[in-house]
Amino acid sequence: KGAKYIAGIDEVGRGPLAGPVYASVVIMPKDCIIEGVNDSKKLSPSKRKELSEIIKAKAIDYATGWCDENTIDKINILNATYEAMRCAVSKLRIKPQVILVDAVRIPKIDIFQVPIIKGDALSFSIASASIIAKVERDEYMDKLHERYPEYNFASNKGYGTSEHMDAIRKYGPCPAHRKSFIS
């Protein structure tokens, strides 16, 4: 009550065997409605990309943070997720009074937080953040695919598909792989 700026934050990329974990935070206008915004996992890649551009254009502020695979291996995926979230929040030009978070409470943030179970499906701002994070991480994984095409990151985005597992067995891990996940 009385909060002028309410942000939503979400992460993508906790489960893959390769690549960074990304988190995006977004502050949307209170009366903003964008048709089709939903949990990023429920949208096609083309719809996510389209919505990401609309969300960015309408947002009061947004930012993205990430932690690479080396950091994930050093501090574990949960702590790397929190670090990516803190990084995203620190990049905001406008400090929100409240952050709506998908299911967790982010340590070491001095902003009031409201964890919401299944928040990416229930909160417009969390879903918006989810979409931005997913699009940006997917674009990064497409670039990794250009460097390491044998792992087909353009298709699997680093997740442990059978094709990806076969490539790891055949070629071994590349520098983008999370060693703690595939050892």
PDB file of N, CA and C in Angstrom, residues 37-106:
ATOM      1  N   VAL A  37       0.926 -11.507 -22.104  1.00  0.00           N
ATOM      2  CA  VAL A  37       2.007 -11.666 -21.126  1.00  0.00           C
ATOM      3  C   VAL A  37       1.652 -12.805 -20.184  1.00  0.00           C
ATOM      4  N   ASN A  38       2.582 -13.743 -20.053  1.00  0.00           N
ATOM      5  CA  ASN A  38       2.379 -14.937 -19.230  1.00  0.00           C
ATOM      6  C   ASN A  38       3.758 -15.478 -18.879  1.00  0.00           C
ATOM      7  N   ASP A  39       3.793 -16.527 -18.098  1.00  0.00           N
ATOM      8  CA  ASP A  39       5.026 -17.239 -17.799  1.00  0.00           C
ATOM      9  C   ASP A  39       5.760 -17.511 -19.113  1.00  0.00           C
ATOM     10  N   SER A  40       7.032 -17.131 -19.178  1.00  0.00           N
ATOM     11  CA  SER A  40       7.783 -17.243 -20.440  1.00  0.00           C
ATOM     12  C   SER A  40       7.820 -18.670 -20.983  1.00  0.00           C
ATOM     13  N   LYS A  41       7.763 -19.660 -20.099  1.00  0.00           N
ATOM     14  CA  LYS A  41       7.809 -21.061 -20.547  1.00  0.00           C
ATOM     15  C   LYS A  41       6.553 -21.458 -21.314  1.00  0.00           C
ATOM     16  N   LYS A  42       5.494 -20.682 -21.189  1.00  0.00           N
ATOM     17  CA  LYS A  42       4.230 -21.001 -21.855  1.00  0.00           C
ATOM     18  C   LYS A  42       4.075 -20.286 -23.195  1.00  0.00           C
ATOM     19  N   LEU A  43       5.119 -19.556 -23.615  1.00  0.00           N
ATOM     20  CA  LEU A  43       5.045 -18.775 -24.845  1.00  0.00           C
ATOM     21  C   LEU A  43       6.047 -19.295 -25.874  1.00  0.00           C
ATOM     22  N   SER A  44       5.713 -19.133 -27.133  1.00  0.00           N
ATOM     23  CA  SER A  44       6.640 -19.516 -28.203  1.00  0.00           C
ATOM     24  C   SER A  44       7.797 -18.523 -28.232  1.00  0.00           C
ATOM     25  N   PRO A  45       8.947 -18.926 -28.778  1.00  0.00           N
ATOM     26  CA  PRO A  45      10.069 -17.986 -28.880  1.00  0.00           C
ATOM     27  C   PRO A  45       9.715 -16.694 -29.618  1.00  0.00           C
ATOM     28  N   SER A  46       8.951 -16.785 -30.701  1.00  0.00           N
ATOM     29  CA  SER A  46       8.602 -15.571 -31.452  1.00  0.00           C
ATOM     30  C   SER A  46       7.673 -14.671 -30.642  1.00  0.00           C
ATOM     31  N   LYS A  47       6.744 -15.258 -29.905  1.00  0.00           N
ATOM     32  CA  LYS A  47       5.833 -14.469 -29.069  1.00  0.00           C
ATOM     33  C   LYS A  47       6.603 -13.811 -27.921  1.00  0.00           C
ATOM     34  N   ARG A  48       7.543 -14.547 -27.315  1.00  0.00           N
ATOM     35  CA  ARG A  48       8.370 -13.959 -26.253  1.00  0.00           C
ATOM     36  C   ARG A  48       9.137 -12.750 -26.772  1.00  0.00           C
ATOM     37  N   LYS A  49       9.737 -12.898 -27.942  1.00  0.00           N
ATOM     38  CA  LYS A  49      10.532 -11.798 -28.515  1.00  0.00           C
ATOM     39  C   LYS A  49       9.648 -10.579 -28.773  1.00  0.00           C
ATOM     40  N   GLU A  50       8.494 -10.813 -29.358  1.00  0.00           N
ATOM     41  CA  GLU A  50       7.546  -9.719 -29.627  1.00  0.00           C
ATOM     42  C   GLU A  50       7.134  -9.028 -28.322  1.00  0.00           C
ATOM     43  N   LEU A  51       6.759  -9.825 -27.324  1.00  0.00           N
ATOM     44  CA  LEU A  51       6.323  -9.259 -26.048  1.00  0.00           C
ATOM     45  C   LEU A  51       7.463  -8.563 -25.311  1.00  0.00           C
ATOM     46  N   SER A  52       8.662  -9.099 -25.405  1.00  0.00           N
ATOM     47  CA  SER A  52       9.812  -8.480 -24.742  1.00  0.00           C
ATOM     48  C   SER A  52      10.006  -7.048 -25.229  1.00  0.00           C
ATOM     49  N   GLU A  53       9.895  -6.837 -26.527  1.00  0.00           N
ATOM     50  CA  GLU A  53      10.055  -5.494 -27.082  1.00  0.00           C
ATOM     51  C   GLU A  53       8.955  -4.554 -26.590  1.00  0.00           C
ATOM     52  N   ILE A  54       7.728  -5.043 -26.520  1.00  0.00           N
ATOM     53  CA  ILE A  54       6.609  -4.223 -26.032  1.00  0.00           C
ATOM     54  C   ILE A  54       6.800  -3.894 -24.557  1.00  0.00           C
ATOM     55  N   ILE A  55       7.176  -4.901 -23.767  1.00  0.00           N
ATOM     56  CA  ILE A  55       7.399  -4.697 -22.329  1.00  0.00           C
ATOM     57  C   ILE A  55       8.485  -3.648 -22.111  1.00  0.00           C
ATOM     58  N   LYS A  56       9.595  -3.773 -22.809  1.00  0.00           N
ATOM     59  CA  LYS A  56      10.691  -2.813 -22.652  1.00  0.00           C
ATOM     60  C   LYS A  56      10.242  -1.400 -23.028  1.00  0.00           C
ATOM     61  N   ALA A  57       9.431  -1.276 -24.067  1.00  0.00           N
ATOM     62  CA  ALA A  57       8.960   0.038 -24.508  1.00  0.00           C
ATOM     63  C   ALA A  57       8.001   0.669 -23.492  1.00  0.00           C
ATOM     64  N   LYS A  58       7.209  -0.160 -22.822  1.00  0.00           N
ATOM     65  CA  LYS A  58       6.203   0.367 -21.893  1.00  0.00           C
ATOM     66  C   LYS A  58       6.689   0.453 -20.446  1.00  0.00           C
ATOM     67  N   ALA A  59       7.778  -0.226 -20.130  1.00  0.00           N
ATOM     68  CA  ALA A  59       8.263  -0.273 -18.746  1.00  0.00           C
ATOM     69  C   ALA A  59       8.713   1.104 -18.274  1.00  0.00           C
ATOM     70  N   ILE A  60       8.502   1.347 -16.996  1.00  0.00           N
ATOM     71  CA  ILE A  60       9.064   2.531 -16.359  1.00  0.00           C
ATOM     72  C   ILE A  60      10.575   2.357 -16.271  1.00  0.00           C
ATOM     73  N   ASP A  61      10.994   1.135 -15.949  1.00  0.00           N
ATOM     74  CA  ASP A  61      12.416   0.798 -15.867  1.00  0.00           C
ATOM     75  C   ASP A  61      12.542  -0.722 -15.911  1.00  0.00           C
ATOM     76  N   TYR A  62      13.673  -1.195 -16.410  1.00  0.00           N
ATOM     77  CA  TYR A  62      13.966  -2.631 -16.392  1.00  0.00           C
ATOM     78  C   TYR A  62      15.477  -2.806 -16.452  1.00  0.00           C
ATOM     79  N   ALA A  63      15.927  -3.966 -16.017  1.00  0.00           N
ATOM     80  CA  ALA A  63      17.360  -4.283 -16.073  1.00  0.00           C
ATOM     81  C   ALA A  63      17.527  -5.791 -16.017  1.00  0.00           C
ATOM     82  N   THR A  64      18.693  -6.240 -16.485  1.00  0.00           N
ATOM     83  CA  THR A  64      19.017  -7.662 -16.477  1.00  0.00           C
ATOM     84  C   THR A  64      20.397  -7.860 -15.872  1.00  0.00           C
ATOM     85  N   GLY A  65      20.531  -8.925 -15.095  1.00  0.00           N
ATOM     86  CA  GLY A  65      21.815  -9.333 -14.547  1.00  0.00           C
ATOM     87  C   GLY A  65      22.026 -10.807 -14.820  1.00  0.00           C
ATOM     88  N   TRP A  66      23.247 -11.266 -14.689  1.00  0.00           N
ATOM     89  CA  TRP A  66      23.534 -12.682 -14.942  1.00  0.00           C
ATOM     90  C   TRP A  66      24.766 -13.090 -14.163  1.00  0.00           C
ATOM     91  N   CYS A  67      24.909 -14.408 -14.035  1.00  0.00           N
ATOM     92  CA  CYS A  67      26.129 -15.017 -13.494  1.00  0.00           C
ATOM     93  C   CYS A  67      26.559 -16.103 -14.457  1.00  0.00           C
ATOM     94  N   ASP A  68      27.830 -16.105 -14.783  1.00  0.00           N
ATOM     95  CA  ASP A  68      28.327 -17.073 -15.762  1.00  0.00           C
ATOM     96  C   ASP A  68      28.536 -18.445 -15.120  1.00  0.00           C
ATOM     97  N   GLU A  69      28.864 -19.387 -15.981  1.00  0.00           N
ATOM     98  CA  GLU A  69      29.009 -20.785 -15.546  1.00  0.00           C
ATOM     99  C   GLU A  69      30.147 -20.967 -14.542  1.00  0.00           C
ATOM    100  N   ASN A  70      31.207 -20.172 -14.637  1.00  0.00           N
ATOM    101  CA  ASN A  70      32.308 -20.296 -13.670  1.00  0.00           C
ATOM    102  C   ASN A  70      31.863 -19.872 -12.274  1.00  0.00           C
ATOM    103  N   THR A  71      31.083 -18.793 -12.219  1.00  0.00           N
ATOM    104  CA  THR A  71      30.553 -18.342 -10.929  1.00  0.00           C
ATOM    105  C   THR A  71      29.567 -19.359 -10.378  1.00  0.00           C
ATOM    106  N   ILE A  72      28.731 -19.898 -11.242  1.00  0.00           N
ATOM    107  CA  ILE A  72      27.782 -20.941 -10.816  1.00  0.00           C
ATOM    108  C   ILE A  72      28.542 -22.104 -10.186  1.00  0.00           C
ATOM    109  N   ASP A  73      29.631 -22.523 -10.827  1.00  0.00           N
ATOM    110  CA  ASP A  73      30.430 -23.632 -10.291  1.00  0.00           C
ATOM    111  C   ASP A  73      31.070 -23.280  -8.950  1.00  0.00           C
ATOM    112  N   LYS A  74      31.433 -22.017  -8.764  1.00  0.00           N
ATOM    113  CA  LYS A  74      32.094 -21.600  -7.521  1.00  0.00           C
ATOM    114  C   LYS A  74      31.130 -21.441  -6.348  1.00  0.00           C
ATOM    115  N   ILE A  75      29.960 -20.825  -6.607  1.00  0.00           N
ATOM    116  CA  ILE A  75      29.088 -20.469  -5.475  1.00  0.00           C
ATOM    117  C   ILE A  75      27.773 -21.240  -5.445  1.00  0.00           C
ATOM    118  N   ASN A  76      27.511 -22.079  -6.388  1.00  0.00           N
ATOM    119  CA  ASN A  76      26.330 -22.930  -6.599  1.00  0.00           C
ATOM    120  C   ASN A  76      25.218 -22.148  -7.296  1.00  0.00           C
ATOM    121  N   ILE A  77      24.302 -22.876  -7.877  1.00  0.00           N
ATOM    122  CA  ILE A  77      23.287 -22.259  -8.733  1.00  0.00           C
ATOM    123  C   ILE A  77      22.339 -21.365  -7.947  1.00  0.00           C
ATOM    124  N   LEU A  78      21.972 -21.717  -6.738  1.00  0.00           N
ATOM    125  CA  LEU A  78      21.055 -20.874  -5.971  1.00  0.00           C
ATOM    126  C   LEU A  78      21.708 -19.532  -5.646  1.00  0.00           C
ATOM    127  N   ASN A  79      22.933 -19.564  -5.148  1.00  0.00           N
ATOM    128  CA  ASN A  79      23.617 -18.308  -4.837  1.00  0.00           C
ATOM    129  C   ASN A  79      23.909 -17.492  -6.093  1.00  0.00           C
ATOM    130  N   ALA A  80      24.200 -18.154  -7.199  1.00  0.00           N
ATOM    131  CA  ALA A  80      24.413 -17.446  -8.465  1.00  0.00           C
ATOM    132  C   ALA A  80      23.110 -16.795  -8.936  1.00  0.00           C
ATOM    133  N   THR A  81      21.994 -17.469  -8.707  1.00  0.00           N
ATOM    134  CA  THR A  81      20.688 -16.897  -9.052  1.00  0.00           C
ATOM    135  C   THR A  81      20.445 -15.628  -8.243  1.00  0.00           C
ATOM    136  N   TYR A  82      20.706 -15.703  -6.941  1.00  0.00           N
ATOM    137  CA  TYR A  82      20.544 -14.513  -6.091  1.00  0.00           C
ATOM    138  C   TYR A  82      21.469 -13.392  -6.555  1.00  0.00           C
ATOM    139  N   GLU A  83      22.693 -13.732  -6.923  1.00  0.00           N
ATOM    140  CA  GLU A  83      23.651 -12.719  -7.379  1.00  0.00           C
ATOM    141  C   GLU A  83      23.164 -12.071  -8.677  1.00  0.00           C
ATOM    142  N   ALA A  84      22.632 -12.865  -9.602  1.00  0.00           N
ATOM    143  CA  ALA A  84      22.091 -12.320 -10.849  1.00  0.00           C
ATOM    144  C   ALA A  84      20.916 -11.382 -10.556  1.00  0.00           C
ATOM    145  N   MET A  85      20.085 -11.763  -9.592  1.00  0.00           N
ATOM    146  CA  MET A  85      18.950 -10.916  -9.219  1.00  0.00           C
ATOM    147  C   MET A  85      19.426  -9.606  -8.586  1.00  0.00           C
ATOM    148  N   ARG A  86      20.400  -9.694  -7.681  1.00  0.00           N
ATOM    149  CA  ARG A  86      20.935  -8.474  -7.066  1.00  0.00           C
ATOM    150  C   ARG A  86      21.573  -7.570  -8.118  1.00  0.00           C
ATOM    151  N   CYS A  87      22.262  -8.166  -9.059  1.00  0.00           N
ATOM    152  CA  CYS A  87      22.890  -7.409 -10.143  1.00  0.00           C
ATOM    153  C   CYS A  87      21.821  -6.667 -10.956  1.00  0.00           C
ATOM    154  N   ALA A  88      20.747  -7.354 -11.299  1.00  0.00           N
ATOM    155  CA  ALA A  88      19.668  -6.723 -12.067  1.00  0.00           C
ATOM    156  C   ALA A  88      19.081  -5.551 -11.287  1.00  0.00           C
ATOM    157  N   VAL A  89      18.771  -5.761 -10.016  1.00  0.00           N
ATOM    158  CA  VAL A  89      18.187  -4.699  -9.193  1.00  0.00           C
ATOM    159  C   VAL A  89      19.137  -3.506  -9.105  1.00  0.00           C
ATOM    160  N   SER A  90      20.432  -3.768  -8.971  1.00  0.00           N
ATOM    161  CA  SER A  90      21.407  -2.682  -8.835  1.00  0.00           C
ATOM    162  C   SER A  90      21.505  -1.826 -10.100  1.00  0.00           C
ATOM    163  N   LYS A  91      21.095  -2.371 -11.243  1.00  0.00           N
ATOM    164  CA  LYS A  91      21.164  -1.635 -12.504  1.00  0.00           C
ATOM    165  C   LYS A  91      19.939  -0.748 -12.755  1.00  0.00           C
ATOM    166  N   LEU A  92      18.895  -0.904 -11.943  1.00  0.00           N
ATOM    167  CA  LEU A  92      17.707  -0.065 -12.127  1.00  0.00           C
ATOM    168  C   LEU A  92      18.064   1.401 -11.888  1.00  0.00           C
ATOM    169  N   ARG A  93      17.510   2.277 -12.700  1.00  0.00           N
ATOM    170  CA  ARG A  93      17.684   3.715 -12.489  1.00  0.00           C
ATOM    171  C   ARG A  93      16.725   4.217 -11.409  1.00  0.00           C
ATOM    172  N   ILE A  94      15.576   3.532 -11.282  1.00  0.00           N
ATOM    173  CA  ILE A  94      14.550   3.891 -10.304  1.00  0.00           C
ATOM    174  C   ILE A  94      14.479   2.784  -9.254  1.00  0.00           C
ATOM    175  N   LYS A  95      14.581   3.161  -7.978  1.00  0.00           N
ATOM    176  CA  LYS A  95      14.535   2.161  -6.908  1.00  0.00           C
ATOM    177  C   LYS A  95      13.080   1.896  -6.528  1.00  0.00           C
ATOM    178  N   PRO A  96      12.657   0.629  -6.664  1.00  0.00           N
ATOM    179  CA  PRO A  96      11.285   0.303  -6.270  1.00  0.00           C
ATOM    180  C   PRO A  96      11.150   0.235  -4.743  1.00  0.00           C
ATOM    181  N   GLN A  97       9.932   0.418  -4.264  1.00  0.00           N
ATOM    182  CA  GLN A  97       9.667   0.244  -2.836  1.00  0.00           C
ATOM    183  C   GLN A  97       9.347  -1.217  -2.502  1.00  0.00           C
ATOM    184  N   VAL A  98       8.904  -1.971  -3.512  1.00  0.00           N
ATOM    185  CA  VAL A  98       8.521  -3.378  -3.337  1.00  0.00           C
ATOM    186  C   VAL A  98       9.027  -4.174  -4.535  1.00  0.00           C
ATOM    187  N   ILE A  99       9.511  -5.386  -4.264  1.00  0.00           N
ATOM    188  CA  ILE A  99       9.862  -6.317  -5.336  1.00  0.00           C
ATOM    189  C   ILE A  99       9.024  -7.578  -5.170  1.00  0.00           C
ATOM    190  N   LEU A 100       8.282  -7.922  -6.209  1.00  0.00           N
ATOM    191  CA  LEU A 100       7.550  -9.187  -6.254  1.00  0.00           C
ATOM    192  C   LEU A 100       8.505 -10.213  -6.846  1.00  0.00           C
ATOM    193  N   VAL A 101       8.696 -11.321  -6.129  1.00  0.00           N
ATOM    194  CA  VAL A 101       9.697 -12.316  -6.513  1.00  0.00           C
ATOM    195  C   VAL A 101       9.007 -13.653  -6.741  1.00  0.00           C
ATOM    196  N   ASP A 102       9.442 -14.365  -7.771  1.00  0.00           N
ATOM    197  CA  ASP A 102       8.890 -15.694  -8.040  1.00  0.00           C
ATOM    198  C   ASP A 102       9.424 -16.685  -7.010  1.00  0.00           C
ATOM    199  N   ALA A 103       8.648 -16.922  -5.975  1.00  0.00           N
ATOM    200  CA  ALA A 103       8.828 -18.008  -5.004  1.00  0.00           C
ATOM    201  C   ALA A 103       9.918 -17.829  -3.948  1.00  0.00           C
ATOM    202  N   VAL A 104      10.900 -16.986  -4.147  1.00  0.00           N
ATOM    203  CA  VAL A 104      12.012 -16.907  -3.190  1.00  0.00           C
ATOM    204  C   VAL A 104      12.115 -15.510  -2.581  1.00  0.00           C
ATOM    205  N   ARG A 105      12.936 -15.387  -1.572  1.00  0.00           N
ATOM    206  CA  ARG A 105      13.308 -14.097  -0.997  1.00  0.00           C
ATOM    207  C   ARG A 105      14.795 -13.922  -1.270  1.00  0.00           C
ATOM    208  N   ILE A 106      15.166 -12.804  -1.869  1.00  0.00           N
ATOM    209  CA  ILE A 106      16.546 -12.557  -2.287  1.00  0.00           C
ATOM    210  C   ILE A 106      17.330 -12.002  -1.103  1.00  0.00           C
TER     211      ILE A 106
END
